[in-house]
Coordinates of C-alpha atoms in Angstrom, one line a residue:
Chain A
X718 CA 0.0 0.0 0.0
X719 CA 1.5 3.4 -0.7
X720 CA 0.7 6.1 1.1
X721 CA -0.1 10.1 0.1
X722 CA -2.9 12.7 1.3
X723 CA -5.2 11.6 -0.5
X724 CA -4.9 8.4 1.4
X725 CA -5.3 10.1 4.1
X726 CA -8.2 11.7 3.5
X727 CA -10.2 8.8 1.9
X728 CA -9.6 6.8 4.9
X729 CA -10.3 9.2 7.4
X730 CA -13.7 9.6 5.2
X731 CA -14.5 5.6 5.8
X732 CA -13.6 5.3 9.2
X733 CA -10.0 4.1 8.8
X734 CA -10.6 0.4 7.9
X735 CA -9.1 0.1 4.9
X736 CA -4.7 0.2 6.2
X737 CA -3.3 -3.0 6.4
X738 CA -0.3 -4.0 8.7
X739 CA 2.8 -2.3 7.2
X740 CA 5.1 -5.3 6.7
X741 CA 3.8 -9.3 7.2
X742 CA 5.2 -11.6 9.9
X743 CA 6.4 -14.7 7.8
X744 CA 7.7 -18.2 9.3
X745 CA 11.5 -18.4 8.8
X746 CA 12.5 -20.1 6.3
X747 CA 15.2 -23.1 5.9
X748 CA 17.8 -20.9 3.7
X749 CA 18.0 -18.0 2.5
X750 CA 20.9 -15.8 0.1
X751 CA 21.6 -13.5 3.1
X752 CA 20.3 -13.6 7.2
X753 CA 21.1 -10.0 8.6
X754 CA 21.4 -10.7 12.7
X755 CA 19.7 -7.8 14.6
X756 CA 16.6 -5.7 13.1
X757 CA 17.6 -2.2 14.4
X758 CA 17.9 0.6 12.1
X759 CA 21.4 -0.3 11.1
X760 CA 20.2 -4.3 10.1
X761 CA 16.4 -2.8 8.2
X762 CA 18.9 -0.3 6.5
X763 CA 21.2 -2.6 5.6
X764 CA 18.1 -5.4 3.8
X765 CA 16.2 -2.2 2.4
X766 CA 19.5 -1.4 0.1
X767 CA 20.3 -5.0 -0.4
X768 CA 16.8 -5.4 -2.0
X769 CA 16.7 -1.9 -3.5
X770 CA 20.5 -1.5 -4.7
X771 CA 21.3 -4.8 -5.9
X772 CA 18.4 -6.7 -6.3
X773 CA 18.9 -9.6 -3.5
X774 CA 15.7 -10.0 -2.2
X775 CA 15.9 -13.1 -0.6
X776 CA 16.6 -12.1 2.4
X777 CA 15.7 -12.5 6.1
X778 CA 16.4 -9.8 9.3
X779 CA 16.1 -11.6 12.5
X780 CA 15.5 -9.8 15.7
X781 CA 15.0 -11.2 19.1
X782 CA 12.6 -9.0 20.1
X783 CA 10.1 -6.6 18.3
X784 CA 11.1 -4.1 15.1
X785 CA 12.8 -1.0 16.5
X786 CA 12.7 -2.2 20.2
X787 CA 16.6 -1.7 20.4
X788 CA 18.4 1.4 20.9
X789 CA 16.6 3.2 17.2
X790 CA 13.4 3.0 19.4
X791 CA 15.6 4.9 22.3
X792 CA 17.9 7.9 21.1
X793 CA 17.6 11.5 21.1
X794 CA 17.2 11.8 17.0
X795 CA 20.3 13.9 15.9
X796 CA 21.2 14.0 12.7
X797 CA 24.2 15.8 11.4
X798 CA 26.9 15.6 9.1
X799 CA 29.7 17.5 10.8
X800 CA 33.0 15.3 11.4
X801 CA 36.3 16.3 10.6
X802 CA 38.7 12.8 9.4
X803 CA 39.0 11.7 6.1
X804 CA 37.0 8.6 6.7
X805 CA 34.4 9.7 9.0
X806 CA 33.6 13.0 7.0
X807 CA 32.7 11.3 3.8
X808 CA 30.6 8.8 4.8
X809 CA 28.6 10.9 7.2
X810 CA 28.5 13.5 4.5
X811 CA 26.9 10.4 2.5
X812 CA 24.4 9.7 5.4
X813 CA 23.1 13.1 5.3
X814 CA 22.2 13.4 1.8
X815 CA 20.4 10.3 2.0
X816 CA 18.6 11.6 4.9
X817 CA 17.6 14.2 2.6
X818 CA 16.0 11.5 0.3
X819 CA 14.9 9.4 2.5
X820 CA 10.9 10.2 2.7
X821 CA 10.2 10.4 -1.0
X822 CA 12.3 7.0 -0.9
X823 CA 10.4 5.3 1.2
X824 CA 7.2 6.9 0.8
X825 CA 7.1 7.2 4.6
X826 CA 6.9 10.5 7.1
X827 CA 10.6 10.3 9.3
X828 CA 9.5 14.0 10.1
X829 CA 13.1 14.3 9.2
X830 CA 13.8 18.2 10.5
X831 CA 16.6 20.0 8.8
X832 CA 16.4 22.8 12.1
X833 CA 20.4 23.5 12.5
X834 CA 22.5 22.1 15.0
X835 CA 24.9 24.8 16.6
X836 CA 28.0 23.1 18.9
X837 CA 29.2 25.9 21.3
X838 CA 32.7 27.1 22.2
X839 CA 33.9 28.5 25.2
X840 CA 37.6 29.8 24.6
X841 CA 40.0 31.0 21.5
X842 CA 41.5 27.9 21.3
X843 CA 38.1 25.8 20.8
X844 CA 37.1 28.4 18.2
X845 CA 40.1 27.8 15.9
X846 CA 39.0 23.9 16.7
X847 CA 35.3 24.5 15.3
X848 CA 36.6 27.2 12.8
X849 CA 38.9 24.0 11.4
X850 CA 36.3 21.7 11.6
X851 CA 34.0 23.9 9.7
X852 CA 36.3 24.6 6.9
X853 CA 36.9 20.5 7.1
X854 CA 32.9 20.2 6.3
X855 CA 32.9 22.7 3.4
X856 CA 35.5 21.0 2.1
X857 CA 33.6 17.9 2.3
X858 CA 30.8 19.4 0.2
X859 CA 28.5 20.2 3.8
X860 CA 27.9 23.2 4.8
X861 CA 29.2 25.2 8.2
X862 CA 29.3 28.9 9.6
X863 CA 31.1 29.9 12.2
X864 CA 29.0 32.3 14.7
X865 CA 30.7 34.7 17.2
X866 CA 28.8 35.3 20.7
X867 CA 26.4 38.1 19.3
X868 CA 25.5 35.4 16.3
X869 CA 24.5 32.3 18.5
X870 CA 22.5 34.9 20.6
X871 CA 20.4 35.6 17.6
X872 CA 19.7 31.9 17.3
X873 CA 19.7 31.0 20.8
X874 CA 18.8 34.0 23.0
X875 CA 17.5 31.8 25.7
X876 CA 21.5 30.7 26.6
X877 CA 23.4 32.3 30.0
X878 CA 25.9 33.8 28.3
X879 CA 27.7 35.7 31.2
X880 CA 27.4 34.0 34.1
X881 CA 28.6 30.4 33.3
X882 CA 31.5 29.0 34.1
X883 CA 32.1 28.2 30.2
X884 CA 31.5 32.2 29.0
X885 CA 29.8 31.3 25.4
X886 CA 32.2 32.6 22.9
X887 CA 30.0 31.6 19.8
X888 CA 29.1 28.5 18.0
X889 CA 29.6 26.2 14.6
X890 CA 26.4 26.7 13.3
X891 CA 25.7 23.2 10.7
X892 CA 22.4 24.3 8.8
X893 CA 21.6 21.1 7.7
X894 CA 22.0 19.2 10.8
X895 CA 18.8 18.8 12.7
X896 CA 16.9 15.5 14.0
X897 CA 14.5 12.9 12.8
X898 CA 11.4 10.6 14.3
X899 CA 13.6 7.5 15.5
X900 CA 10.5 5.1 15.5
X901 CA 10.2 6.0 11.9
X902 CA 13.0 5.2 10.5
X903 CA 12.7 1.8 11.4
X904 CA 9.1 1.4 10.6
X905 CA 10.0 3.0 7.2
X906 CA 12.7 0.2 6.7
X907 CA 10.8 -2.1 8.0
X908 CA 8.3 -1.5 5.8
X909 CA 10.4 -0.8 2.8
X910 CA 12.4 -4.1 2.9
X911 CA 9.4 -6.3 3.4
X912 CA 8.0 -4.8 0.0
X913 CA 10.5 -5.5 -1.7
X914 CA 10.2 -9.2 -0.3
X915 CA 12.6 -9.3 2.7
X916 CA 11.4 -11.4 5.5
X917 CA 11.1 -9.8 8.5
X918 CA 11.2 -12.1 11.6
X919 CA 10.3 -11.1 14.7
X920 CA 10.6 -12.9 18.5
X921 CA 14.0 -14.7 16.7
X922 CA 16.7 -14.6 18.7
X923 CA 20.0 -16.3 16.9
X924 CA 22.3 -18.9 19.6
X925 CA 24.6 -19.8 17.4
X926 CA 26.6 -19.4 13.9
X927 CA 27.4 -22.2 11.8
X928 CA 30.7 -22.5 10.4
X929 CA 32.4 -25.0 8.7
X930 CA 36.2 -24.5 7.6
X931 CA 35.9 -21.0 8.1
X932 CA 32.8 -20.4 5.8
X933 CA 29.5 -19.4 7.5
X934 CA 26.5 -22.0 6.6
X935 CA 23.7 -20.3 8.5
X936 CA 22.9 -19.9 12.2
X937 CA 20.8 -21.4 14.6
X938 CA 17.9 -19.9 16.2
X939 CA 15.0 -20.2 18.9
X940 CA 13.0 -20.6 15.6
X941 CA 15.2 -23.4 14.2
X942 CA 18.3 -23.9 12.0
X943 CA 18.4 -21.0 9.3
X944 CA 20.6 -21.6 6.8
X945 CA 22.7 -18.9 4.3
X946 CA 25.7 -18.0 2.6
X947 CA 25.9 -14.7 3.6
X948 CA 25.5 -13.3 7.4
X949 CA 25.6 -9.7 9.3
X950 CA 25.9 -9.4 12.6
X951 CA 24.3 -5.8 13.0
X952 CA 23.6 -5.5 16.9
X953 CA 25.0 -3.0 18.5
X954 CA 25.2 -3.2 22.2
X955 CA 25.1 -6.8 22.0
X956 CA 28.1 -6.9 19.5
X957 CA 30.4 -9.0 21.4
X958 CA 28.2 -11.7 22.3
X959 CA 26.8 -12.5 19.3
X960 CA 30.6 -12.0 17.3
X961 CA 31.2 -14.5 20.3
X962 CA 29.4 -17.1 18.5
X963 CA 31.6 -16.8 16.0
X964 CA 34.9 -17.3 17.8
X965 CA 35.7 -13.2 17.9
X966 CA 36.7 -11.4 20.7
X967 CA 36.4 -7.3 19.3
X968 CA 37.4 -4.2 20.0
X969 CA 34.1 -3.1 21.7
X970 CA 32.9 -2.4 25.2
X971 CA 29.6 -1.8 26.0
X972 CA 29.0 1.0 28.0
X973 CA 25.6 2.7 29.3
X974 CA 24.5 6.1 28.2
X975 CA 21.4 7.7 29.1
X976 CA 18.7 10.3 28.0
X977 CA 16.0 12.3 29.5
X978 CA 12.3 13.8 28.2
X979 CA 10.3 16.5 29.8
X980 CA 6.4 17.3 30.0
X981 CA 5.6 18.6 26.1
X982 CA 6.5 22.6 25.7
X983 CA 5.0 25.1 23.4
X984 CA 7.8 25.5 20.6
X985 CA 10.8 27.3 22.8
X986 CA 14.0 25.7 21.4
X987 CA 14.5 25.7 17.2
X988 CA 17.7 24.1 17.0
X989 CA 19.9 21.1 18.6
X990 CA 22.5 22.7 21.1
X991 CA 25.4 20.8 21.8
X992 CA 27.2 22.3 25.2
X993 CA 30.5 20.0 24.8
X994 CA 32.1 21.7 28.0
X995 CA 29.2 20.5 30.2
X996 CA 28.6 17.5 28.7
X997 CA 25.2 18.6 27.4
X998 CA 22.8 18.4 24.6
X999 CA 19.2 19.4 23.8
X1000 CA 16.6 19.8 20.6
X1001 CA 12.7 20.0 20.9
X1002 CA 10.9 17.2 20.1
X1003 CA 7.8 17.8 17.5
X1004 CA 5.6 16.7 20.2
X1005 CA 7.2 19.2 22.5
X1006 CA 9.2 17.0 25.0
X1007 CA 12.7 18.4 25.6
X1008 CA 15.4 15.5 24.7
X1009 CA 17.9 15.9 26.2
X1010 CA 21.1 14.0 27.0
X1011 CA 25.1 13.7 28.4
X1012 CA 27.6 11.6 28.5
X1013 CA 28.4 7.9 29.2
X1014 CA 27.9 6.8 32.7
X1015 CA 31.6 5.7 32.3
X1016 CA 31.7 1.8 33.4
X1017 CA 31.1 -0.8 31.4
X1018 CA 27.5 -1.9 31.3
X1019 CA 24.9 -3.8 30.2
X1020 CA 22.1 -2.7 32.4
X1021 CA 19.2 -0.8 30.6
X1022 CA 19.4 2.2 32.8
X1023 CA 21.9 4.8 34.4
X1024 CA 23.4 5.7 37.5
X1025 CA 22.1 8.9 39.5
X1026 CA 25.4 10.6 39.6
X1027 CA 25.2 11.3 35.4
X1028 CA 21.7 12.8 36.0
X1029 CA 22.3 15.3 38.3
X1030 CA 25.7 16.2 35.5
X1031 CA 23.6 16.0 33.0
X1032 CA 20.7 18.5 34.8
X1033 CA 23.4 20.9 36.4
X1034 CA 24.8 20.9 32.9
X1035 CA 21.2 21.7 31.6
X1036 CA 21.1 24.8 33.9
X1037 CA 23.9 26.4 33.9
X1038 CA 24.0 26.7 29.8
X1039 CA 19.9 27.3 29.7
X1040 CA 18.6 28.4 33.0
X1041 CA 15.0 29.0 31.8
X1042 CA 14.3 24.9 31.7
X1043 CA 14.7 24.9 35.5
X1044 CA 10.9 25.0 35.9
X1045 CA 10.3 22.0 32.8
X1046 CA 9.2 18.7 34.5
X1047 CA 11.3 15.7 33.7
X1048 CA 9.0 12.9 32.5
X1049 CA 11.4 10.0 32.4
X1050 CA 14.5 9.1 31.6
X1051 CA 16.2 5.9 29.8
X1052 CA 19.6 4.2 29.3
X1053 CA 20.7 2.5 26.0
X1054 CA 23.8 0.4 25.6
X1055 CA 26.6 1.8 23.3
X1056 CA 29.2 -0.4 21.4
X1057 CA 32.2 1.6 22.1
X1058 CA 35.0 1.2 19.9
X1059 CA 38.5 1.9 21.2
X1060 CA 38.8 5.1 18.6
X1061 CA 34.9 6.4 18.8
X1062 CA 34.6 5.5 15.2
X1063 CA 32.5 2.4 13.8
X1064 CA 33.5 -1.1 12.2
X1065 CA 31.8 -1.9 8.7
X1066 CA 33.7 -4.7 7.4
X1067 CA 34.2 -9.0 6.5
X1068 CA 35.3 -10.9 9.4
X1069 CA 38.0 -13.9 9.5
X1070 CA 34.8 -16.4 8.3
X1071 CA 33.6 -16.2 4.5
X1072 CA 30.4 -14.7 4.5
X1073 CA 30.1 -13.0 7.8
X1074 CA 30.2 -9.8 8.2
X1075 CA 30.2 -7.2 10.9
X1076 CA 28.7 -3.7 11.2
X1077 CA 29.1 -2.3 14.7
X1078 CA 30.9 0.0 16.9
X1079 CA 28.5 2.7 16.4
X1080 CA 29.6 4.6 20.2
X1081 CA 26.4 6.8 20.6
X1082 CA 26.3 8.4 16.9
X1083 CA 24.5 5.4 15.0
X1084 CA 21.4 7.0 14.4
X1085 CA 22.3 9.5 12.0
X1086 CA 24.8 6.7 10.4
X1087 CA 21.7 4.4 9.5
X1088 CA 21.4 5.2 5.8
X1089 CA 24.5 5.0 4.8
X1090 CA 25.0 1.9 7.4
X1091 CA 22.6 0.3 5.2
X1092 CA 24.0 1.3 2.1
X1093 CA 27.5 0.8 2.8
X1094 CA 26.9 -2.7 4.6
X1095 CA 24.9 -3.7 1.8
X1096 CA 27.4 -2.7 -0.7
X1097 CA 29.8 -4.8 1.1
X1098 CA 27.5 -7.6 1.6
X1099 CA 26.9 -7.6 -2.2
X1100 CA 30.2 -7.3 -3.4
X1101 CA 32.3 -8.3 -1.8
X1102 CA 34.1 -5.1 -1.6
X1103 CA 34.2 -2.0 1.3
X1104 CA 32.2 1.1 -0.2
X1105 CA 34.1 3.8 -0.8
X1106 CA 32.7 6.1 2.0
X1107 CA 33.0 3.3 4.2
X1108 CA 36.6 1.9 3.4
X1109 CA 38.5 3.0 6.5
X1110 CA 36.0 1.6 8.7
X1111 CA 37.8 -1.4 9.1
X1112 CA 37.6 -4.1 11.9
X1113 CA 41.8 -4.6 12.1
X1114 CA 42.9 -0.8 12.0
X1115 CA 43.4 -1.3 15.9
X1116 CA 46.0 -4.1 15.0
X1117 CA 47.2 -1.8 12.1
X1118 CA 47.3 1.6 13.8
X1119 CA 44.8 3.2 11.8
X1120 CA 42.6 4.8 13.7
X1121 CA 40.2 7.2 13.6
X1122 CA 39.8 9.0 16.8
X1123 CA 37.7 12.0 15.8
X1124 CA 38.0 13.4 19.4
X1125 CA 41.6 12.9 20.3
X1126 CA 40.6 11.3 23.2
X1127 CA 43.0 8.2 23.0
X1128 CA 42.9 4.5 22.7
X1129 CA 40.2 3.8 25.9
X1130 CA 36.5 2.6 24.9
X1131 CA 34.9 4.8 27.4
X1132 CA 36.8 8.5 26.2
X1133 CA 34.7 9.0 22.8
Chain B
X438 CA 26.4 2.8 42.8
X439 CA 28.4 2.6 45.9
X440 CA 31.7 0.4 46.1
X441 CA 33.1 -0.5 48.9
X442 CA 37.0 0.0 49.2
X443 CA 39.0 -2.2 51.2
X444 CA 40.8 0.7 52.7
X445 CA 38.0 3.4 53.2
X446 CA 34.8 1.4 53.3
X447 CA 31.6 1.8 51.7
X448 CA 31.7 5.1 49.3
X449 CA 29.8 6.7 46.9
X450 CA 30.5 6.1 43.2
X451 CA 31.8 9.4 42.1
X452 CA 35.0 9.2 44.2
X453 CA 35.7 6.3 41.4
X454 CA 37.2 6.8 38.0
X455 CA 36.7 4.1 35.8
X456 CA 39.9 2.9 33.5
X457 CA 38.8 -0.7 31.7
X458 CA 38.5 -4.2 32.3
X459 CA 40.9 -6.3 33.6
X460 CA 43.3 -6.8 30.3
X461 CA 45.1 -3.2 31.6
X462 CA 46.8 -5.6 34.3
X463 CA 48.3 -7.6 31.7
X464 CA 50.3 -5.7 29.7
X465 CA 53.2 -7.4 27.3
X466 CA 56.6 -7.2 27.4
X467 CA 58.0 -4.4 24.9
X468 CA 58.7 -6.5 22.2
X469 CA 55.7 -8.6 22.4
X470 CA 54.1 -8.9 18.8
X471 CA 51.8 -6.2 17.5
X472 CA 48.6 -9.0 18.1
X473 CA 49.6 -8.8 21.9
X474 CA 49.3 -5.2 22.2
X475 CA 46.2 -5.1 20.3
X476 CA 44.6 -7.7 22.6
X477 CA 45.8 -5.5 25.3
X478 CA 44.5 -2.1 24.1
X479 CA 41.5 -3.0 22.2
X480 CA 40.0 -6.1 22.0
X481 CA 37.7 -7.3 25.2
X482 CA 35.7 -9.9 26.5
X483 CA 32.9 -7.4 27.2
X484 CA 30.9 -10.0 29.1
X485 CA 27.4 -9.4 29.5
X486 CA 27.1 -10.6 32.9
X487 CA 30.1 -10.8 35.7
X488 CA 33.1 -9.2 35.0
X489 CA 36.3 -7.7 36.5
X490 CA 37.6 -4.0 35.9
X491 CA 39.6 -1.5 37.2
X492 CA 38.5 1.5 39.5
X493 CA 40.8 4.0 40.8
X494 CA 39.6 5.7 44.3
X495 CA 40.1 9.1 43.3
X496 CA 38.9 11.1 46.0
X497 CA 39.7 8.4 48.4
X498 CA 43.4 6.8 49.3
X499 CA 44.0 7.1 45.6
X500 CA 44.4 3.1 45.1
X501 CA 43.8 1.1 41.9
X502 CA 40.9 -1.5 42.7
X503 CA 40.1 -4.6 41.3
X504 CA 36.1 -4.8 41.4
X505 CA 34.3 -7.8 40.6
X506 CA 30.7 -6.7 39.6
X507 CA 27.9 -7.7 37.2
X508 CA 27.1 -5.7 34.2
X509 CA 23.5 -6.5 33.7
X510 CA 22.2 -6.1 37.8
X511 CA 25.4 -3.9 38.6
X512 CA 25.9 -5.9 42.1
X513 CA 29.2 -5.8 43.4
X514 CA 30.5 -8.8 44.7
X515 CA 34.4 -8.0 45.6
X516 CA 36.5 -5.5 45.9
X517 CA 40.1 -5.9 45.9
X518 CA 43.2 -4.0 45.9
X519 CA 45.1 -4.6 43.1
X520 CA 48.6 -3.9 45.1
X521 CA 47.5 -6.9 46.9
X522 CA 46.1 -9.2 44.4
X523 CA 47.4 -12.7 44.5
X524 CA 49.3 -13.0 41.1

């Protein structure tokens, strides 16, 4: 069924009976050409552009629990295309412009918003930071302006820009950045790969990979033996168990980060602020909630919620850059699980068994990374052969030395 | 969170900085093979379940700790110093 207005409208005119479910729920099957592990945003991604750029169609996602229940039900929606490495820069430059195409390719509403993201600075040497890594972006085809104080206050009057301890010397001010409806994006994968004849199956959850001399056969499930000649493991928190399976031990540790949502707000805050001094960063949702968010918790972690230490950070933080959302009433808050890499970039590449493959390390940036995820991953999957955006995203550059740590921060899993 | 340090009792999480799991105690010898360093550095068990890492008590006596905990429940089930540890 594709959807438009007048859809819409005529169903709205018969009392709504005429939608049908928006992908089926098939049986496994015994075999199929390719089993992507894990049906997240990254794993729906990667099957729509495997049935939509080269045609493989036989195809089955298999996720333990529901569609989107992972962590692209559970972020706070940024997108952006603002890196600075060769290697990161292109392929999130990629990302973004498939954002831009994603709703008329689809033919579903990911209320993708296009609102501006502005990442403050607090001191001269920060601005010749953001000034370089807005000349990086331009370079890369993106777009970026750099803002002095009395230019972020015309965008964000609302900030305190005296009396912090961070004095707000101006911003990098990334026009096209913005944020997206996380649900949506899976739903509009989902929906999109089951059209084009990709099983979706739910309540699956894979305990074990078959190998034999170092090629992958298939994997077994709590739904049976599935066999293929071609398997991702595409699971992001749960990364090294499943690559586990498989006889790898990788470069990932999982770590807890949180996020928080207040009571919905008339329309009060346009952009997504990024306060990198405080460890702080907030955008309005369409609905009205503040989302709002920090950094990790720190520790290693597999537990679905945070500690109460990060909160009060990540409030203090809150108020001390934007003191007028002292009165906003936190509705809840959540913790997702973050494969950390040991550079803060992510790992899109073959593994030491034919036909598996791995696409993970995603630290907390993988929603805005799920288009071109999918499209690189299925490249790869297809070919045989990295995508060019994606080529230095590979799984021995620790071994190697080739890095890609955007933020400097060092070789520890918990620093990016 | 609270961990309980064998030299200053029971204290709040946030006198704790975090480093990594247990590998950091078992660094190679200098001219160990790149694979060795890179198992050292990077690659990690990254169990879902119990686990042993390394804490240092900060604002406390300032001693590396060896804390054996549970990732998914976050109980603690020993703390040890790692000046101590049996080798």
């Amino acid at each position: 069924m594709r959807y438009s207005g007048l859809k819409v409208i005529t169903e709205g005119l018969f009392g709504n009976k005429g939608w049908k479910p928006a992908w089926r729920d098939p049986a496994p099957k015994a075999e199929y050409d390719a089993i992507i592990i894990g049906g997240g945003g990254h794993g729906l991604a990667t099957a729509f552009y495997l049935a939509k750029n080269h045609g493989l169609t036989n195809v089955a996602v298999l996720e333990k629990g529901y569609i989107g229940s992972g962590n692209i039900g559970r972020n706070t929606t940024i997108v952006r295309a603002n890196y600075f490495l060769p290697g990161n820069s292109e392929f999130y430059s990629h990302s973004l412009k498939l954002w831009e195409g994603l709703e008329a390719e689809l033919n579903y509403n990911v209320m993708h918003s296009q609102r501006g993201l502005i990442n403050l600075f607090h001191s001269d040497g920060q601005r010749d930071a953001f000034a370089r890594r807005g000349n990086a972006m331009i370079n890369q085809g993106d777009d970026a302006i750099l803002l002095d104080r009395e230019g972020v206050r015309e965008h964000l009057p609302y900030l305190d820009f005296e009396q912090t301890r961070f004095p707000i010397y101006g911003g990098l001010l990334h026009p096209r950045g913005g944020s997206a409806r996380h649900d949506a994006v899976a739903w509009g994968y989902a929906r999109g790969a089951d059209r084009r004849g990709v099983d979706l199956i739910q309540n699956c959850e894979v305990t074990g990979i078959d190998i034999e001399n170092g090629v992958v056969k298939g994997v077994q499930t709590s739904r049976g033996a599935i066999r293929a000649k071609k398997v991702a493991i595409i699971v992001a928190g749960r990364s090294s168990q499943v690559a586990a399976m498989a006889g790898m031990r990788l470069p990932i540790e999982s770590h807890v980060l949180q996020a928080f949502v207040t009571e919905g707000l008339k329309p009060v805050i346009n952009h997504v602020v990024s306060f990198g001094m405080g460890h702080f960063y907030i955008s309005q949702s369409d609905k009205g909630g503040l989302v709002f968010g920090g950094d990790l918790d720190f520790y290693a972690s597999y537990a679905s919620r945070g500690n109460l230490p990060m909160v009060e950070h990540v409030m203090e933080a809150g108020m001390t850059l934007m003191p007028m959302i002292g009165r906003a009433k936190v509705l809840r808050s959540w913790g997702g699980i973050m494969d950390m890499s040991p550079d803060g970039s992510p790992i899109i590449d073959k593994t030491h068994v034919e036909g598996l493959f791995i696409d993970c390390g995603w630290n907390y940036g993988g929603f805005k990374a799920v288009p071109a995820s999918g499209w690189c991953m299925a490249h790869l999957m297809a070919t045989g052969e990295s995508h060019e955006v994606a080529r230095k995203f590979r799984l021995n550059r620790f071994a190697t030395g080739h890095l890609l740590d955007e933020e400097g921060t060092g070789s520890q899993h918990n620093l990016h | 969170m609270r961990l309980k340090c064998p030299l200053c009792g029971e204290r709040d999480r946030r006198e704790f900085h975090y480093y990594g799991a247990e590998d950091y105690l078992h660094r190679p010898e200098v001219d160990a093979e790149p694979a060795a360093w890179d198992n050292y550095l990077h690659l990690r068990d990254n169990p879902a379940g119990m686990t042993r890492d390394l804490w240092y008590h900060e604002a406390g006596c300032a001693q590396w700790l060896l804390v054996t905990r549970n990732t998914v429940t976050h109980e603690i089930s020993a703390v040890e110093l790692v000046a101590e540890r049996a080798k």
